[in-house]
Short mmCIF file of C-alpha atoms and ligand atoms in Angstrom, two decimals:
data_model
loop_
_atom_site.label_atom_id
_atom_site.label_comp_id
_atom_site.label_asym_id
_atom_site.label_seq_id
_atom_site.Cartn_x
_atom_site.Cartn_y
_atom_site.Cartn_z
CA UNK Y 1 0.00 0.00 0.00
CA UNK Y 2 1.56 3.32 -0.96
CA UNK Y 3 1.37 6.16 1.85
CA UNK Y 4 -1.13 8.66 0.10
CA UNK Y 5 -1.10 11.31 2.79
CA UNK Y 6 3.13 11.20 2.86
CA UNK Y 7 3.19 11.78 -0.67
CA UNK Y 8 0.67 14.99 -0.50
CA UNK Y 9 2.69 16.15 1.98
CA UNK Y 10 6.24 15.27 0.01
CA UNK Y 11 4.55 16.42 -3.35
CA UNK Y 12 3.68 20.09 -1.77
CA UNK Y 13 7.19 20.23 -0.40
CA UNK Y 14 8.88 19.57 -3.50
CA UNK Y 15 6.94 21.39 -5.66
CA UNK Y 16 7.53 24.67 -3.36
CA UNK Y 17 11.30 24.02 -4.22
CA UNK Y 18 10.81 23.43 -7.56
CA UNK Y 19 12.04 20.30 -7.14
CA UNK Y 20 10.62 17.31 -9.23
CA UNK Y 21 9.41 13.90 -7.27
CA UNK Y 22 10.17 10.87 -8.88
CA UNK Y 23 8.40 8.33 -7.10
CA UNK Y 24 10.82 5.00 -7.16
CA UNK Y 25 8.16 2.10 -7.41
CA UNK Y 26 10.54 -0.49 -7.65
CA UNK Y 27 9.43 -4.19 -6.46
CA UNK Y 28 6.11 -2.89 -5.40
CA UNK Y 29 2.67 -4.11 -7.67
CA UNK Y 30 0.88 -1.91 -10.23
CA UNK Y 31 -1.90 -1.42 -7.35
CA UNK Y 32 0.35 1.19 -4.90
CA UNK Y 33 1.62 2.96 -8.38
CA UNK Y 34 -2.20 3.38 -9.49
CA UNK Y 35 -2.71 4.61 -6.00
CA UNK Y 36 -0.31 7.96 -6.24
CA UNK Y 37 -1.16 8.05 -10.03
CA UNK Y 38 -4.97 8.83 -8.50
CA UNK Y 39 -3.71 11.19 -6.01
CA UNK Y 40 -1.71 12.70 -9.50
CA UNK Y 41 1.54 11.60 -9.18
CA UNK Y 42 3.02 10.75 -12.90
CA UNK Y 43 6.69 10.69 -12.57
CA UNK Y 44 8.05 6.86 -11.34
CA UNK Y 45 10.96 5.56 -11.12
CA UNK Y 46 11.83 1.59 -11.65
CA UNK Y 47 15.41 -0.47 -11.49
CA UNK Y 48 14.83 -3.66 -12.78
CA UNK Y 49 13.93 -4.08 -16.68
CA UNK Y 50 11.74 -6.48 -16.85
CA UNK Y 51 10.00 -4.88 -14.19
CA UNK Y 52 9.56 -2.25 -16.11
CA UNK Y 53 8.25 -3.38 -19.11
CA UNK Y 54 5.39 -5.38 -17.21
CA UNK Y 55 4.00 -2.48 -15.38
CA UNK Y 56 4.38 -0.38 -18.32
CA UNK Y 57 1.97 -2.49 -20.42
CA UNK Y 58 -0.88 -2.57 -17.66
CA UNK Y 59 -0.85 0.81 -16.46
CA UNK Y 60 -1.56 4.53 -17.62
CA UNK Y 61 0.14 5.41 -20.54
CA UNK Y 62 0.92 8.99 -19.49
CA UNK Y 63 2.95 7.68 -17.13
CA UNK Y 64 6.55 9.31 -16.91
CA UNK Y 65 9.09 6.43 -16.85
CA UNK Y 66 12.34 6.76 -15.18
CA UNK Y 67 14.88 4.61 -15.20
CA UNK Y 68 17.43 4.73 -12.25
CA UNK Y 69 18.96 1.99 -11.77
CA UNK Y 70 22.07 0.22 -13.00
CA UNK Y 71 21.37 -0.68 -17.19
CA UNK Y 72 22.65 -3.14 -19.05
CA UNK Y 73 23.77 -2.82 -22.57
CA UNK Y 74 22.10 -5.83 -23.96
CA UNK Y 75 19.44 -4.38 -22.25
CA UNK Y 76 18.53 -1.31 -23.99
CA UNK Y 77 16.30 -2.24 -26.75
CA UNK Y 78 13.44 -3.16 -23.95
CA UNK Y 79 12.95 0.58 -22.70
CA UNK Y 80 14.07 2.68 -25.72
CA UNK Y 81 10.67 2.90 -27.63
CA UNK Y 82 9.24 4.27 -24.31
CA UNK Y 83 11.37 5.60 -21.13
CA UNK Y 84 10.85 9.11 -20.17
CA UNK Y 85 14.44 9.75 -18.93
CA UNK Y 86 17.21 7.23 -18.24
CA UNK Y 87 19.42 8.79 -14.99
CA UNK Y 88 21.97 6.02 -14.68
CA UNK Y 89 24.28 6.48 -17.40
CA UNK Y 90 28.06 5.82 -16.44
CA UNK Y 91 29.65 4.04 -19.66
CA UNK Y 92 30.71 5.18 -22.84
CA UNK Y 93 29.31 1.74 -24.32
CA UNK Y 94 25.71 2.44 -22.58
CA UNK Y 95 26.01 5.98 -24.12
CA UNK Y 96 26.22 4.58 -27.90
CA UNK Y 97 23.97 1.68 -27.10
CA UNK Y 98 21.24 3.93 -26.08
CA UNK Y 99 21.53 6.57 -28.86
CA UNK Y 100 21.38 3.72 -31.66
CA UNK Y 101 18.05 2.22 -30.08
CA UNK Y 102 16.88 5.72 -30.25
CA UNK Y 103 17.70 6.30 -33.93
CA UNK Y 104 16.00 2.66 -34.16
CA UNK Y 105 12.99 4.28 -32.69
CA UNK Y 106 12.87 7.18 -34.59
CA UNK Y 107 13.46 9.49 -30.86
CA UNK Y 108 15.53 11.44 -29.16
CA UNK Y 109 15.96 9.72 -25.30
CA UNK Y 110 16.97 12.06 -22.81
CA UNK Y 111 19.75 11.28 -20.35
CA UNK Y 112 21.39 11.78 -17.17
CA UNK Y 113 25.20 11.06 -16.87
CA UNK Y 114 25.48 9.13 -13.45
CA UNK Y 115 28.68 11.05 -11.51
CA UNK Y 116 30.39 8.75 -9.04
CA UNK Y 117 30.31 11.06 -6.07
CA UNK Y 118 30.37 8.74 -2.76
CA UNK Y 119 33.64 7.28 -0.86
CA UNK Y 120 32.46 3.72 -1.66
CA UNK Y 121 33.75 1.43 -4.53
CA UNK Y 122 30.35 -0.63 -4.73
CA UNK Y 123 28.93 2.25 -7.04
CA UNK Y 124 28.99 3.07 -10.91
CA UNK Y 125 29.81 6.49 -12.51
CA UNK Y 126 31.96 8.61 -14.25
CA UNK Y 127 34.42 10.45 -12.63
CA UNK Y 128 34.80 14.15 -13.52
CA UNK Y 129 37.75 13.62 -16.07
CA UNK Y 130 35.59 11.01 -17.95
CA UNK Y 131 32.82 13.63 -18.19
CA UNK Y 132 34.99 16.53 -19.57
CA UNK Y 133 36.65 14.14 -22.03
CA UNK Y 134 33.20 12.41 -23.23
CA UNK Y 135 31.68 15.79 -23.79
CA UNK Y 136 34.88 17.30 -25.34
CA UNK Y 137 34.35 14.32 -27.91
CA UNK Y 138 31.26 15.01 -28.41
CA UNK Y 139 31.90 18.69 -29.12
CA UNK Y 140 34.59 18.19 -31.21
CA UNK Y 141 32.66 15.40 -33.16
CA UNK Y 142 34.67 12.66 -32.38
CA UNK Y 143 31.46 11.13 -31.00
CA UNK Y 144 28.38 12.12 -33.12
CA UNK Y 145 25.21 11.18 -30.40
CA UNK Y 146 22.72 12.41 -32.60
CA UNK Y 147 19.48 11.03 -30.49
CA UNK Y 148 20.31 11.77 -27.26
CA UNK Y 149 19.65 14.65 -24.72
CA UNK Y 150 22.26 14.76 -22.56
CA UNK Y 151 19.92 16.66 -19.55
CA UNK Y 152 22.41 16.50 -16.51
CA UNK Y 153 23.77 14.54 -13.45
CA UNK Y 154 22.74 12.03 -11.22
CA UNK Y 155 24.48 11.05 -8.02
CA UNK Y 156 24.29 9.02 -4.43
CA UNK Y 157 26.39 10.07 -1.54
CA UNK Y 158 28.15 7.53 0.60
CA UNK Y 159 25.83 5.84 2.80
CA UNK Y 160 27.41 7.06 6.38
CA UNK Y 161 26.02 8.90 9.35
CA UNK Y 162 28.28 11.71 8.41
CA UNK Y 163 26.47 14.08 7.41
CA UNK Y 164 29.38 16.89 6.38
CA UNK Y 165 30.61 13.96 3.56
CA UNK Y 166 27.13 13.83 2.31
CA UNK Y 167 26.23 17.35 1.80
CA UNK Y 168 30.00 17.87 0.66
CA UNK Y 169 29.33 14.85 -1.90
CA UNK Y 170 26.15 16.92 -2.76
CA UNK Y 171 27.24 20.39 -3.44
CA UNK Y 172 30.16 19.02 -4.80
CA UNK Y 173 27.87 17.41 -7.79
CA UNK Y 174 26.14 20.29 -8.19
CA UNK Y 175 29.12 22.91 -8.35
CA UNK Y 176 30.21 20.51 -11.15
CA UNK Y 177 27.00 20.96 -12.47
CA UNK Y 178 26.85 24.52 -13.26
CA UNK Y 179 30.65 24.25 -14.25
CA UNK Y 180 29.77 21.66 -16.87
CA UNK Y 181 26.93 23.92 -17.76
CA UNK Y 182 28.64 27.19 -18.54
CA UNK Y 183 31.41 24.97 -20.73
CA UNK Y 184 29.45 23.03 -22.87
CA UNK Y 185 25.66 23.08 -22.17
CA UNK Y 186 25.17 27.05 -22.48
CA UNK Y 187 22.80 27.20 -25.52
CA UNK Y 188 21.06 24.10 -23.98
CA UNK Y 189 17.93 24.63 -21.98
CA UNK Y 190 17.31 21.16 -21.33
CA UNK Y 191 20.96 20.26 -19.50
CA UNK Y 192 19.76 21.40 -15.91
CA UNK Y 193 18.70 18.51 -13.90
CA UNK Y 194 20.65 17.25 -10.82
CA UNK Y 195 18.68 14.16 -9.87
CA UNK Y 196 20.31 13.51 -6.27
CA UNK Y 197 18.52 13.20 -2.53
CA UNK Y 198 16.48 9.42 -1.54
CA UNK Y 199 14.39 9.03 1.61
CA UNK Y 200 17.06 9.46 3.97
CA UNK Y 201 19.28 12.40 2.19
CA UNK Y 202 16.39 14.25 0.33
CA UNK Y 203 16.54 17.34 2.77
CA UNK Y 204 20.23 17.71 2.83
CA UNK Y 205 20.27 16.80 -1.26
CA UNK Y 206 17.59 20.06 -1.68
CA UNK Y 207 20.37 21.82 0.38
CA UNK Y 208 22.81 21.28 -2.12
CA UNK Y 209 20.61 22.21 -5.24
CA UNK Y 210 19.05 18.96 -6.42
CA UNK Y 211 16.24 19.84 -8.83
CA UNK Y 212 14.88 16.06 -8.84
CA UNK Y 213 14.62 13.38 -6.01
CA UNK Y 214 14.24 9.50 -6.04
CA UNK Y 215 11.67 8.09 -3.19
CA UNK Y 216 10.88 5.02 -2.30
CA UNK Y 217 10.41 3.75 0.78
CA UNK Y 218 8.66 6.96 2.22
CA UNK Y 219 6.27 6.75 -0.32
CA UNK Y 220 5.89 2.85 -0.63
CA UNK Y 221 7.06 1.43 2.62
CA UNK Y 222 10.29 -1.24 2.79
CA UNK Y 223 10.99 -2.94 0.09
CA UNK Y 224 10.79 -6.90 0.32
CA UNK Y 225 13.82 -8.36 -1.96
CA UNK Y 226 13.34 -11.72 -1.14
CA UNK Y 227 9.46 -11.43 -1.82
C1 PLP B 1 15.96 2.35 -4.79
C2 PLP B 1 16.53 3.63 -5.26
C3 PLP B 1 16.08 4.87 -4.77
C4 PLP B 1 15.02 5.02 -3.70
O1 PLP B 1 15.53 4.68 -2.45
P1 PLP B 1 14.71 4.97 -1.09
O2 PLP B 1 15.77 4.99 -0.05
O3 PLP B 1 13.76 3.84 -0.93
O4 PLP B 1 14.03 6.26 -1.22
C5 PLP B 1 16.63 6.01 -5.33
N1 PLP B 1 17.57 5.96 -6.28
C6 PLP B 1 18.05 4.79 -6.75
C7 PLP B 1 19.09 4.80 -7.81
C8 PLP B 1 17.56 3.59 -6.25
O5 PLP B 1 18.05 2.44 -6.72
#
């Protein structure tokens, strides 16, 4: 069961900040999504592929589709006709992958390049050098990515009870951001999204000038992996 009254509460909260809630339905049934989509919730976020592609066939089709987890390559073709925004992004391979299932779909698939931001080495992302050298390619035509929007970053801070790494981890994203921004993305409207802040980091994420969150549990309770 999804938490309706949490989300109208979240929902007002974020949309004071101008920040945008994506609600991350992962392993939870079609029934709790269609319960937010009622209260008018349309932005969710899912991890798992297959996942995806089964809830996207029973429920509302303007549904926004987000997918933030990890993606596989070989994965790709499953999501491309349809995903709203893909934030996890962190290899060159996944990059070209994407943009030629878009050109197969006859769209443009917008993007977020996933920065690797926390102290942990479970995690996938760029660093910063990869970033300046992927979009100096791109600039320079070395790399012609015709059908994709590169929109901006997403990132996860370490997972410590620390909370000066955190909000350095988070301001730290978005300084790199704005940097990125005034280099390459100037004459691009679209390239200002810093997806960052979950259920427990939201607050200090908003802090640091996030301009979309991921929740899940808040919204939809634990999740049950083994279920
Ligand atoms: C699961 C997940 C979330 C949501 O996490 P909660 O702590 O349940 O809010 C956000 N972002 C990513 C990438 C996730 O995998």
């Amino acid at each position: 069961m999804a938490d309706l009254e949490t989300w109208a509460k979240l929902s007002r909260y974020f949309t004071e900040r101008n920040v945008t809630l994506i609600a991350v339905s992962k392993t939870k049934p079609a029934e709790d999504i269609l319960e937010l989509y009622t209260g008018g919730q349309r932005d969710f976020g899912e991890n798992y592929v297959q996942e995806l592609e089964g809830k996207k066939a029973t429920l509302p089709g303007d549904i926004r589709w987000h997918f933030i987890g990890h993606l596989q390559t070989n994965k790709v073709k499953y999501i491309a006709p349809f995903v709203f925004l893909i934030h996890g992004v962190d290899n060159l391979k996944l990059l070209l992958e994407i943009n030629r299932q878009a050109l197969k779909n006859e769209r443009v698939i917008d993007v977020l390049l996933q920065l690797y931001i926390a102290k942990e080495d479970t995690k996938f992302g760029f660093d910063k050098d990869e970033v300046m050298q992927l979009l100096t390619d791109i600039r320079s035509g070395v790399l012609h990515l015709g059908n994709i929007r590169i929109c901006g970053f997403m990132g996860m801070a370490s997972d410590t009870p620390d909370t000066m790494v955190i909000d350095k981890e988070f301001s730290g994203l978005h300084h790199f951001l704005a940097e990125v921004k005034e280099d390459f993305f100037m004459d691009k409207p679209e390239f200002n999204i810093c997806s960052m802040g979950m259920s427990g980091d939201y607050e200090r994420a908003i802090s640091a000038g996030s301009t979309m969150v991921r929740i899940g549990s808040l919204l939809f309770g634990k999740r049950n992996y083994s279920a």
